[in-house]
mmCIF file of C-alpha atoms in Angstrom:
data_model
loop_
_atom_site.group_PDB
_atom_site.id
_atom_site.type_symbol
_atom_site.label_atom_id
_atom_site.label_comp_id
_atom_site.label_asym_id
_atom_site.label_seq_id
_atom_site.Cartn_x
_atom_site.Cartn_y
_atom_site.Cartn_z
ATOM 1 C CA UNK M 10 -26.488 -27.754 -19.416
ATOM 2 C CA UNK M 11 -24.822 -29.030 -16.208
ATOM 3 C CA UNK M 12 -25.769 -27.637 -12.812
ATOM 4 C CA UNK M 13 -22.232 -26.228 -12.420
ATOM 5 C CA UNK M 14 -22.492 -24.296 -15.679
ATOM 6 C CA UNK M 15 -25.972 -23.104 -14.754
ATOM 7 C CA UNK M 16 -24.787 -21.882 -11.332
ATOM 8 C CA UNK M 17 -21.853 -20.063 -12.953
ATOM 9 C CA UNK M 18 -24.189 -18.234 -15.348
ATOM 10 C CA UNK M 19 -26.636 -17.344 -12.560
ATOM 11 C CA UNK M 20 -23.802 -15.958 -10.396
ATOM 12 C CA UNK M 21 -22.520 -13.799 -13.242
ATOM 13 C CA UNK M 22 -25.978 -12.498 -14.135
ATOM 14 C CA UNK M 23 -26.527 -11.490 -10.507
ATOM 15 C CA UNK M 24 -23.084 -9.897 -10.248
ATOM 16 C CA UNK M 25 -23.427 -7.885 -13.465
ATOM 17 C CA UNK M 26 -25.333 -4.844 -12.090
ATOM 18 C CA UNK M 27 -23.073 -4.633 -9.021
ATOM 19 C CA UNK M 28 -19.921 -4.790 -11.139
ATOM 20 C CA UNK M 29 -21.284 -2.239 -13.547
ATOM 21 C CA UNK M 30 -22.203 0.184 -10.759
ATOM 22 C CA UNK M 31 -18.745 -0.122 -9.178
ATOM 23 C CA UNK M 32 -16.978 0.240 -12.523
ATOM 24 C CA UNK M 33 -18.938 3.322 -13.544
ATOM 25 C CA UNK M 34 -18.361 4.931 -10.137
ATOM 26 C CA UNK M 35 -14.639 4.264 -10.531
ATOM 27 C CA UNK M 36 -14.606 5.727 -14.061
ATOM 28 C CA UNK M 37 -15.662 9.123 -12.701
ATOM 29 C CA UNK M 38 -12.065 9.563 -11.544
ATOM 30 C CA UNK M 39 -10.555 8.807 -14.977
ATOM 31 C CA UNK M 40 -9.730 12.101 -16.691
ATOM 32 C CA UNK M 41 -8.917 10.792 -20.178
ATOM 33 C CA UNK M 42 -10.409 7.652 -21.680
ATOM 34 C CA UNK M 43 -8.120 5.416 -23.774
ATOM 35 C CA UNK M 44 -8.328 6.136 -27.505
ATOM 36 C CA UNK M 45 -11.209 4.302 -29.165
ATOM 37 C CA UNK M 46 -13.028 3.534 -25.901
ATOM 38 C CA UNK M 47 -16.097 4.862 -24.149
ATOM 39 C CA UNK M 48 -17.192 3.819 -20.648
ATOM 40 C CA UNK M 49 -19.553 1.068 -21.875
ATOM 41 C CA UNK M 50 -16.939 -0.445 -24.170
ATOM 42 C CA UNK M 51 -14.371 -0.403 -21.378
ATOM 43 C CA UNK M 52 -16.796 -2.061 -18.982
ATOM 44 C CA UNK M 53 -17.553 -4.930 -21.370
ATOM 45 C CA UNK M 54 -13.867 -5.345 -22.101
ATOM 46 C CA UNK M 55 -13.232 -5.419 -18.357
ATOM 47 C CA UNK M 56 -15.777 -8.264 -18.034
ATOM 48 C CA UNK M 57 -13.933 -10.133 -20.794
ATOM 49 C CA UNK M 58 -10.617 -9.662 -18.985
ATOM 50 C CA UNK M 59 -12.127 -11.068 -15.792
ATOM 51 C CA UNK M 60 -13.509 -14.079 -17.674
ATOM 52 C CA UNK M 61 -10.161 -14.735 -19.367
ATOM 53 C CA UNK M 62 -8.194 -14.342 -16.126
ATOM 54 C CA UNK M 63 -10.436 -15.729 -13.357
ATOM 55 C CA UNK M 64 -7.431 -16.502 -11.135
ATOM 56 C CA UNK M 65 -6.288 -12.867 -11.202
ATOM 57 C CA UNK M 66 -9.455 -11.311 -9.759
ATOM 58 C CA UNK M 67 -8.598 -8.104 -11.642
ATOM 59 C CA UNK M 68 -9.953 -4.961 -9.969
ATOM 60 C CA UNK M 69 -11.204 -2.046 -12.051
ATOM 61 C CA UNK M 70 -8.180 -0.032 -10.945
ATOM 62 C CA UNK M 71 -5.734 -2.768 -11.989
ATOM 63 C CA UNK M 72 -7.515 -3.083 -15.326
ATOM 64 C CA UNK M 73 -6.920 0.611 -16.015
ATOM 65 C CA UNK M 74 -3.484 1.243 -14.484
ATOM 66 C CA UNK M 75 -1.991 -1.839 -16.174
ATOM 67 C CA UNK M 76 -3.582 -0.871 -19.497
ATOM 68 C CA UNK M 77 -5.266 -4.264 -19.928
ATOM 69 C CA UNK M 78 -7.634 -2.817 -22.555
ATOM 70 C CA UNK M 79 -4.697 -2.734 -25.008
ATOM 71 C CA UNK M 80 -3.117 -6.070 -24.060
ATOM 72 C CA UNK M 81 -3.615 -9.656 -25.199
ATOM 73 C CA UNK M 82 -4.535 -12.279 -22.607
ATOM 74 C CA UNK M 83 -0.942 -13.530 -22.717
ATOM 75 C CA UNK M 84 0.424 -10.057 -21.983
ATOM 76 C CA UNK M 85 -2.118 -9.552 -19.183
ATOM 77 C CA UNK M 86 -0.840 -12.706 -17.466
ATOM 78 C CA UNK M 87 2.595 -11.080 -17.068
ATOM 79 C CA UNK M 88 1.118 -8.739 -14.447
ATOM 80 C CA UNK M 89 0.685 -9.594 -10.784
ATOM 81 C CA UNK M 90 -2.605 -8.501 -9.237
ATOM 82 C CA UNK M 91 -3.048 -7.895 -5.507
ATOM 83 C CA UNK M 92 -5.018 -11.136 -5.165
ATOM 84 C CA UNK M 93 -2.310 -13.169 -6.888
ATOM 85 C CA UNK M 94 0.490 -11.504 -4.935
ATOM 86 C CA UNK M 95 -1.268 -12.277 -1.642
ATOM 87 C CA UNK M 96 -1.834 -15.877 -2.676
ATOM 88 C CA UNK M 97 1.805 -16.361 -3.689
ATOM 89 C CA UNK M 98 3.231 -14.750 -0.539
ATOM 90 C CA UNK M 99 0.841 -16.225 2.025
ATOM 91 C CA UNK M 100 2.675 -19.540 2.673
ATOM 92 C CA UNK M 101 6.000 -17.752 3.117
ATOM 93 C CA UNK M 102 4.711 -14.773 5.116
ATOM 94 C CA UNK M 103 2.054 -16.274 7.379
ATOM 95 C CA UNK M 104 4.445 -16.317 10.348
ATOM 96 C CA UNK M 105 5.247 -12.609 9.971
ATOM 97 C CA UNK M 106 1.624 -11.427 9.748
ATOM 98 C CA UNK M 107 1.062 -11.052 13.548
ATOM 99 C CA UNK M 108 4.159 -8.842 13.832
ATOM 100 C CA UNK M 109 3.383 -6.584 10.868
ATOM 101 C CA UNK M 110 -0.400 -6.386 10.587
ATOM 102 C CA UNK M 111 -0.909 -4.902 14.044
ATOM 103 C CA UNK M 112 0.521 -1.379 14.013
ATOM 104 C CA UNK M 113 1.084 -1.358 17.780
ATOM 105 C CA UNK M 114 2.879 -4.720 17.694
ATOM 106 C CA UNK M 115 5.022 -3.479 14.823
ATOM 107 C CA UNK M 116 6.060 -0.373 16.743
ATOM 108 C CA UNK M 117 7.018 -2.474 19.788
ATOM 109 C CA UNK M 118 9.178 -4.843 17.734
ATOM 110 C CA UNK M 119 11.028 -2.278 15.628
ATOM 111 C CA UNK M 120 11.793 0.363 18.249
ATOM 112 C CA UNK M 121 15.372 0.994 17.124
ATOM 113 C CA UNK M 122 14.128 2.177 13.728
ATOM 114 C CA UNK M 123 11.367 4.410 15.134
ATOM 115 C CA UNK M 124 11.912 7.852 16.613
ATOM 116 C CA UNK M 125 8.389 9.338 16.602
ATOM 117 C CA UNK M 126 6.254 9.254 19.706
ATOM 118 C CA UNK M 127 3.252 6.916 19.728
ATOM 119 C CA UNK M 128 0.432 5.781 21.973
ATOM 120 C CA UNK M 129 -2.113 2.962 21.641
ATOM 121 C CA UNK M 130 -5.221 4.845 22.720
ATOM 122 C CA UNK M 131 -7.253 1.921 24.224
ATOM 123 C CA UNK M 132 -4.366 1.221 26.622
ATOM 124 C CA UNK M 133 -4.064 4.875 27.697
ATOM 125 C CA UNK M 134 -6.209 6.815 30.134
ATOM 126 C CA UNK M 135 -7.980 9.974 29.058
ATOM 127 C CA UNK M 136 -5.363 12.003 30.950
ATOM 128 C CA UNK M 137 -2.491 10.157 29.243
ATOM 129 C CA UNK M 138 -4.054 10.811 25.846
ATOM 130 C CA UNK M 139 -4.413 14.526 26.653
ATOM 131 C CA UNK M 140 -0.781 14.677 27.813
ATOM 132 C CA UNK M 141 0.364 12.970 24.607
ATOM 133 C CA UNK M 142 -1.586 15.437 22.457
ATOM 134 C CA UNK M 143 -0.283 18.392 24.476
ATOM 135 C CA UNK M 144 3.311 17.189 24.072
ATOM 136 C CA UNK M 145 3.164 16.945 20.250
ATOM 137 C CA UNK M 146 0.399 19.503 19.570
ATOM 138 C CA UNK M 147 -0.456 17.724 16.295
ATOM 139 C CA UNK M 148 -0.900 13.956 16.032
ATOM 140 C CA UNK M 149 -1.793 11.364 13.421
ATOM 141 C CA UNK M 150 -4.600 8.924 14.267
ATOM 142 C CA UNK M 151 -5.127 5.615 12.479
ATOM 143 C CA UNK M 152 -7.021 2.402 13.303
ATOM 144 C CA UNK M 153 -4.671 -0.280 14.567
ATOM 145 C CA UNK M 154 -5.452 -2.739 11.735
ATOM 146 C CA UNK M 155 -6.235 -0.314 8.919
ATOM 147 C CA UNK M 156 -4.597 -0.255 5.491
ATOM 148 C CA UNK M 157 -4.724 1.980 2.387
ATOM 149 C CA UNK M 158 -4.922 5.048 4.638
ATOM 150 C CA UNK M 159 -8.508 4.174 5.628
ATOM 151 C CA UNK M 160 -9.557 5.891 8.859
ATOM 152 C CA UNK M 161 -6.464 8.107 9.012
ATOM 153 C CA UNK M 162 -6.850 11.695 10.169
ATOM 154 C CA UNK M 163 -4.805 14.490 11.725
ATOM 155 C CA UNK M 164 -5.793 16.087 15.035
ATOM 156 C CA UNK M 165 -4.472 19.251 16.650
ATOM 157 C CA UNK M 166 -4.707 20.142 20.335
ATOM 158 C CA UNK M 167 -6.964 23.064 19.455
ATOM 159 C CA UNK M 168 -9.327 20.841 17.430
ATOM 160 C CA UNK M 169 -9.596 18.383 20.310
ATOM 161 C CA UNK M 170 -10.308 21.145 22.832
ATOM 162 C CA UNK M 171 -13.103 22.497 20.612
ATOM 163 C CA UNK M 172 -14.947 19.148 20.542
ATOM 164 C CA UNK M 173 -18.388 19.316 22.119
ATOM 165 C CA UNK M 174 -17.465 16.373 24.352
ATOM 166 C CA UNK M 175 -13.698 15.559 24.248
ATOM 167 C CA UNK M 176 -14.118 12.546 26.566
ATOM 168 C CA UNK M 177 -16.733 11.027 24.280
ATOM 169 C CA UNK M 178 -14.405 11.590 21.309
ATOM 170 C CA UNK M 179 -11.602 9.845 23.222
ATOM 171 C CA UNK M 180 -13.943 6.918 23.961
ATOM 172 C CA UNK M 181 -14.721 6.570 20.262
ATOM 173 C CA UNK M 182 -10.992 6.392 19.537
ATOM 174 C CA UNK M 183 -10.716 3.607 22.110
ATOM 175 C CA UNK M 184 -13.636 1.726 20.590
ATOM 176 C CA UNK M 185 -12.100 2.099 17.129
ATOM 177 C CA UNK M 186 -8.768 0.793 18.471
ATOM 178 C CA UNK M 187 -6.890 3.842 17.261
ATOM 179 C CA UNK M 188 -3.170 4.381 17.374
ATOM 180 C CA UNK M 189 -1.920 7.919 18.011
ATOM 181 C CA UNK M 190 1.430 9.010 16.591
ATOM 182 C CA UNK M 191 3.460 12.185 16.594
ATOM 183 C CA UNK M 192 2.675 13.927 13.290
ATOM 184 C CA UNK M 193 5.982 14.006 11.409
ATOM 185 C CA UNK M 194 6.860 15.745 8.147
ATOM 186 C CA UNK M 195 8.994 14.920 5.143
ATOM 187 C CA UNK M 196 12.418 16.299 4.284
ATOM 188 C CA UNK M 197 12.341 19.326 1.995
ATOM 189 C CA UNK M 198 13.099 17.291 -1.152
ATOM 190 C CA UNK M 199 10.093 14.990 -0.718
ATOM 191 C CA UNK M 200 7.830 17.583 0.899
ATOM 192 C CA UNK M 201 8.265 19.710 -2.237
ATOM 193 C CA UNK M 202 5.895 17.383 -4.116
ATOM 194 C CA UNK M 203 3.009 17.855 -1.662
ATOM 195 C CA UNK M 204 3.738 19.548 1.679
ATOM 196 C CA UNK M 205 0.463 18.512 3.395
ATOM 197 C CA UNK M 206 1.309 14.798 3.488
ATOM 198 C CA UNK M 207 4.106 12.622 4.795
ATOM 199 C CA UNK M 208 5.470 11.340 1.476
ATOM 200 C CA UNK M 209 6.960 7.877 1.877
ATOM 201 C CA UNK M 210 9.177 5.371 0.113
ATOM 202 C CA UNK M 211 7.919 1.830 -0.466
ATOM 203 C CA UNK M 212 10.807 -0.664 -0.543
ATOM 204 C CA UNK M 213 9.962 -4.317 -1.273
ATOM 205 C CA UNK M 214 12.654 -6.672 -0.006
ATOM 206 C CA UNK M 215 13.508 -10.383 0.029
ATOM 207 C CA UNK M 216 15.643 -11.888 2.798
ATOM 208 C CA UNK M 217 16.731 -15.410 3.634
ATOM 209 C CA UNK M 218 19.593 -15.611 6.108
ATOM 210 C CA UNK M 219 22.442 -13.536 4.702
ATOM 211 C CA UNK M 220 20.782 -13.198 1.306
ATOM 212 C CA UNK M 221 19.054 -9.863 0.831
ATOM 213 C CA UNK M 222 17.692 -8.086 -2.235
ATOM 214 C CA UNK M 223 15.514 -5.097 -3.027
ATOM 215 C CA UNK M 224 12.868 -6.378 -5.431
ATOM 216 C CA UNK M 225 11.584 -2.903 -6.236
ATOM 217 C CA UNK M 226 10.782 0.508 -4.869
ATOM 218 C CA UNK M 227 8.552 3.495 -5.338
ATOM 219 C CA UNK M 228 7.668 6.933 -4.036
ATOM 220 C CA UNK M 229 4.163 7.766 -2.816
ATOM 221 C CA UNK M 230 3.056 11.362 -2.459
ATOM 222 C CA UNK M 231 -0.230 12.939 -1.420
ATOM 223 C CA UNK M 232 -2.539 15.070 -3.551
ATOM 224 C CA UNK M 233 -5.451 17.501 -3.213
ATOM 225 C CA UNK M 234 -4.200 18.833 0.136
ATOM 226 C CA UNK M 235 -4.933 15.538 1.931
ATOM 227 C CA UNK M 236 -2.697 14.170 4.707
ATOM 228 C CA UNK M 237 -2.274 10.661 3.273
ATOM 229 C CA UNK M 238 0.076 9.597 0.472
ATOM 230 C CA UNK M 239 -1.637 6.277 -0.273
ATOM 231 C CA UNK M 240 -3.017 5.821 -3.803
ATOM 232 C CA UNK M 241 -6.368 4.698 -2.374
ATOM 233 C CA UNK M 242 -6.516 8.045 -0.571
ATOM 234 C CA UNK M 243 -5.990 10.024 -3.776
ATOM 235 C CA UNK M 244 -2.186 9.916 -3.790
ATOM 236 C CA UNK M 245 0.254 9.593 -6.681
ATOM 237 C CA UNK M 246 2.957 6.945 -7.034
ATOM 238 C CA UNK M 247 6.003 6.410 -9.240
ATOM 239 C CA UNK M 248 8.728 3.786 -9.552
ATOM 240 C CA UNK M 249 12.280 4.072 -8.216
ATOM 241 C CA UNK M 250 15.286 2.287 -9.682
ATOM 242 C CA UNK M 251 16.499 0.066 -6.786
ATOM 243 C CA UNK M 252 20.135 0.432 -7.806
ATOM 244 C CA UNK M 253 20.443 4.202 -8.187
ATOM 245 C CA UNK M 254 17.520 5.495 -6.152
ATOM 246 C CA UNK M 255 16.332 7.651 -9.052
ATOM 247 C CA UNK M 256 12.678 7.986 -10.011
ATOM 248 C CA UNK M 257 12.364 6.318 -13.427
ATOM 249 C CA UNK M 258 8.709 7.013 -14.314
ATOM 250 C CA UNK M 259 6.129 9.762 -14.343
ATOM 251 C CA UNK M 260 3.535 9.776 -11.557
ATOM 252 C CA UNK M 261 0.323 7.736 -11.708
ATOM 253 C CA UNK M 262 -2.829 7.588 -9.581
ATOM 254 C CA UNK M 263 -5.262 4.726 -9.051
ATOM 255 C CA UNK M 264 -7.500 6.063 -11.842
ATOM 256 C CA UNK M 265 -4.661 5.704 -14.360
ATOM 257 C CA UNK M 266 -4.198 9.457 -14.628
ATOM 258 C CA UNK M 267 -0.557 10.171 -15.459
ATOM 259 C CA UNK M 268 1.437 13.149 -14.170
ATOM 260 C CA UNK M 269 4.736 14.434 -15.530
ATOM 261 C CA UNK M 270 4.724 16.921 -12.648
ATOM 262 C CA UNK M 271 2.703 17.059 -9.458
ATOM 263 C CA UNK M 272 -0.632 18.748 -10.316
ATOM 264 C CA UNK M 273 -0.530 21.043 -7.270
ATOM 265 C CA UNK M 274 3.135 22.005 -7.011
ATOM 266 C CA UNK M 275 4.516 21.424 -10.513
ATOM 267 C CA UNK M 276 7.462 19.387 -9.198
ATOM 268 C CA UNK M 277 8.589 16.827 -11.844
ATOM 269 C CA UNK M 278 8.764 13.148 -10.912
ATOM 270 C CA UNK M 279 11.016 11.387 -13.419
ATOM 271 C CA UNK M 280 14.741 11.810 -12.882
ATOM 272 C CA UNK M 281 14.650 12.975 -9.266
ATOM 273 C CA UNK M 282 17.300 11.421 -7.026
ATOM 274 C CA UNK M 283 15.856 10.157 -3.739
ATOM 275 C CA UNK M 284 17.994 11.517 -0.886
ATOM 276 C CA UNK M 285 20.025 9.000 1.149
ATOM 277 C CA UNK M 286 18.783 6.074 -0.923
ATOM 278 C CA UNK M 287 21.630 3.715 0.004
ATOM 279 C CA UNK M 288 20.961 4.397 3.674
ATOM 280 C CA UNK M 289 17.245 3.745 3.141
ATOM 281 C CA UNK M 290 18.093 0.339 1.636
ATOM 282 C CA UNK M 291 20.481 -0.402 4.511
ATOM 283 C CA UNK M 292 17.750 0.465 7.040
ATOM 284 C CA UNK M 293 15.370 -1.982 5.328
ATOM 285 C CA UNK M 294 18.094 -4.639 5.320
ATOM 286 C CA UNK M 295 18.673 -4.220 9.049
ATOM 287 C CA UNK M 296 14.929 -4.153 9.791
ATOM 288 C CA UNK M 297 14.472 -7.399 7.834
ATOM 289 C CA UNK M 298 16.908 -9.095 10.270
ATOM 290 C CA UNK M 299 14.887 -8.059 13.319
ATOM 291 C CA UNK M 300 12.709 -11.191 13.250
ATOM 292 C CA UNK M 301 13.631 -14.576 11.701
ATOM 293 C CA UNK M 302 10.178 -14.945 10.126
ATOM 294 C CA UNK M 303 10.541 -11.867 7.886
ATOM 295 C CA UNK M 304 10.858 -12.962 4.270
ATOM 296 C CA UNK M 305 9.091 -10.706 1.757
ATOM 297 C CA UNK M 306 8.236 -7.306 3.234
ATOM 298 C CA UNK M 307 7.030 -4.015 1.814
ATOM 299 C CA UNK M 308 8.690 -1.389 4.039
ATOM 300 C CA UNK M 309 7.366 2.172 4.253
ATOM 301 C CA UNK M 310 10.169 4.599 5.048
ATOM 302 C CA UNK M 311 10.081 8.354 5.580
ATOM 303 C CA UNK M 312 12.920 10.837 5.458
ATOM 304 C CA UNK M 313 12.061 13.457 8.049
ATOM 305 C CA UNK M 314 12.685 17.200 8.138
ATOM 306 C CA UNK M 315 15.980 16.828 10.009
ATOM 307 C CA UNK M 316 17.171 14.010 7.709
ATOM 308 C CA UNK M 317 16.282 11.197 10.121
ATOM 309 C CA UNK M 318 15.236 7.937 8.459
ATOM 310 C CA UNK M 319 11.975 6.774 10.002
ATOM 311 C CA UNK M 320 10.437 3.323 9.573
ATOM 312 C CA UNK M 321 6.686 3.876 9.262
ATOM 313 C CA UNK M 322 5.507 0.286 8.882
ATOM 314 C CA UNK M 323 6.144 -3.088 7.295
ATOM 315 C CA UNK M 324 3.616 -4.896 5.118
ATOM 316 C CA UNK M 325 3.445 -8.703 5.086
ATOM 317 C CA UNK M 326 1.447 -8.722 1.849
ATOM 318 C CA UNK M 327 2.637 -5.716 -0.176
ATOM 319 C CA UNK M 328 0.895 -4.915 -3.456
ATOM 320 C CA UNK M 329 3.040 -4.791 -6.588
ATOM 321 C CA UNK M 330 1.224 -2.005 -8.446
ATOM 322 C CA UNK M 331 3.931 0.543 -7.644
ATOM 323 C CA UNK M 332 6.587 -1.542 -9.438
ATOM 324 C CA UNK M 333 4.387 -2.415 -12.433
ATOM 325 C CA UNK M 334 1.848 0.240 -13.360
ATOM 326 C CA UNK M 335 3.915 3.440 -13.798
ATOM 327 C CA UNK M 336 6.358 1.781 -16.236
ATOM 328 C CA UNK M 337 3.820 -0.758 -17.591
ATOM 329 C CA UNK M 338 5.943 -3.841 -17.033
ATOM 330 C CA UNK M 339 4.567 -6.964 -15.370
ATOM 331 C CA UNK M 340 6.556 -8.712 -12.639
ATOM 332 C CA UNK M 341 4.662 -11.992 -12.255
ATOM 333 C CA UNK M 342 7.441 -14.210 -13.607
ATOM 334 C CA UNK M 343 10.286 -12.434 -11.801
ATOM 335 C CA UNK M 344 8.416 -12.343 -8.486
ATOM 336 C CA UNK M 345 7.291 -15.980 -8.509
ATOM 337 C CA UNK M 346 10.779 -17.123 -9.613
ATOM 338 C CA UNK M 347 12.428 -15.183 -6.796
ATOM 339 C CA UNK M 348 10.077 -16.728 -4.227
ATOM 340 C CA UNK M 349 11.163 -20.208 -5.333
ATOM 341 C CA UNK M 350 14.817 -19.225 -5.556
ATOM 342 C CA UNK M 351 14.907 -17.666 -2.075
ATOM 343 C CA UNK M 352 12.565 -19.959 -0.156
ATOM 344 C CA UNK M 353 11.821 -23.113 -2.175
ATOM 345 C CA UNK M 354 8.424 -24.720 -2.665
ATOM 346 C CA UNK M 355 5.608 -23.213 -0.587
ATOM 347 C CA UNK M 356 4.235 -26.605 0.554
ATOM 348 C CA UNK M 357 6.975 -26.989 3.180
ATOM 349 C CA UNK M 358 5.782 -23.807 4.924
ATOM 350 C CA UNK M 359 2.122 -24.825 4.785
ATOM 351 C CA UNK M 360 3.048 -28.167 6.395
ATOM 352 C CA UNK M 361 4.981 -26.456 9.199
ATOM 353 C CA UNK M 362 2.159 -24.019 9.922
ATOM 354 C CA UNK M 363 -0.544 -26.704 10.014
ATOM 355 C CA UNK M 364 1.541 -29.149 12.089
#
């Protein structure tokens, strides 16, 4: 046995209990197991999938929401995991990362698409923060570099005033590099799914000069009374037809639980027409022209109570689960082909960036 083979075996033996613990913790959220499977069988099949697709770095959630337990290795390779998507996009999107990853920088660069009030807390005095909170009464707070809804929470003026030490709380927000935003709400059509959260549209676009195309889209809605719509925060997502703006699938969560209607409100997903869809696409097209380095972007757009279209953020490395999992169709080939068609070989971008 070679030392490389021996090291590979040792690494996998050491990783086994950690993987098993994570997988079993994840499985607690799965309401219905696939036919013919128990948790142990699924876990060992998941290990097999990881061995057969080492380049994919399949997460337990991707394994379940893509239905890999029922697919051959060839069929599994048609899907694009988050790790693969990031790897494919990185050469093309490296230049856009500084403008999109920082929420404060994003807000400064896309002001004509943003109507909500915002404040970067570390740059504001305690008095300025209090004035901002008093003006909007309810605000959304999120770490400047967070993703997946991690660290997000809502704060009212009354809640802040009731803190044992409001100044200490403000200092913690500064230390956590929090961004404060006016808490906005969805239009009645999208709020109907889950009124507690801002329910947003994810629109994945390609642009090169005058060429522009919507690769795919989806709706994300909250669940369980939480304020976030992100799947990692318990939300539900479904796919939208880019041409018509209609929802074409049932809802799905990150535990592969499927929903014909929203479990809290009973509102059906499939067949709903997204309001002002053509205008949403046009907004994303215009936003993609704002900086020359923007190539592939996952835009998050809200339609507010008064019908205003609001750009929430842009993602330089958007995941593709929303355009694969609900309808169970992989996009690896289409996505990688479009990257080459729009931008050519990635090496030219790597050379420019390292020069």
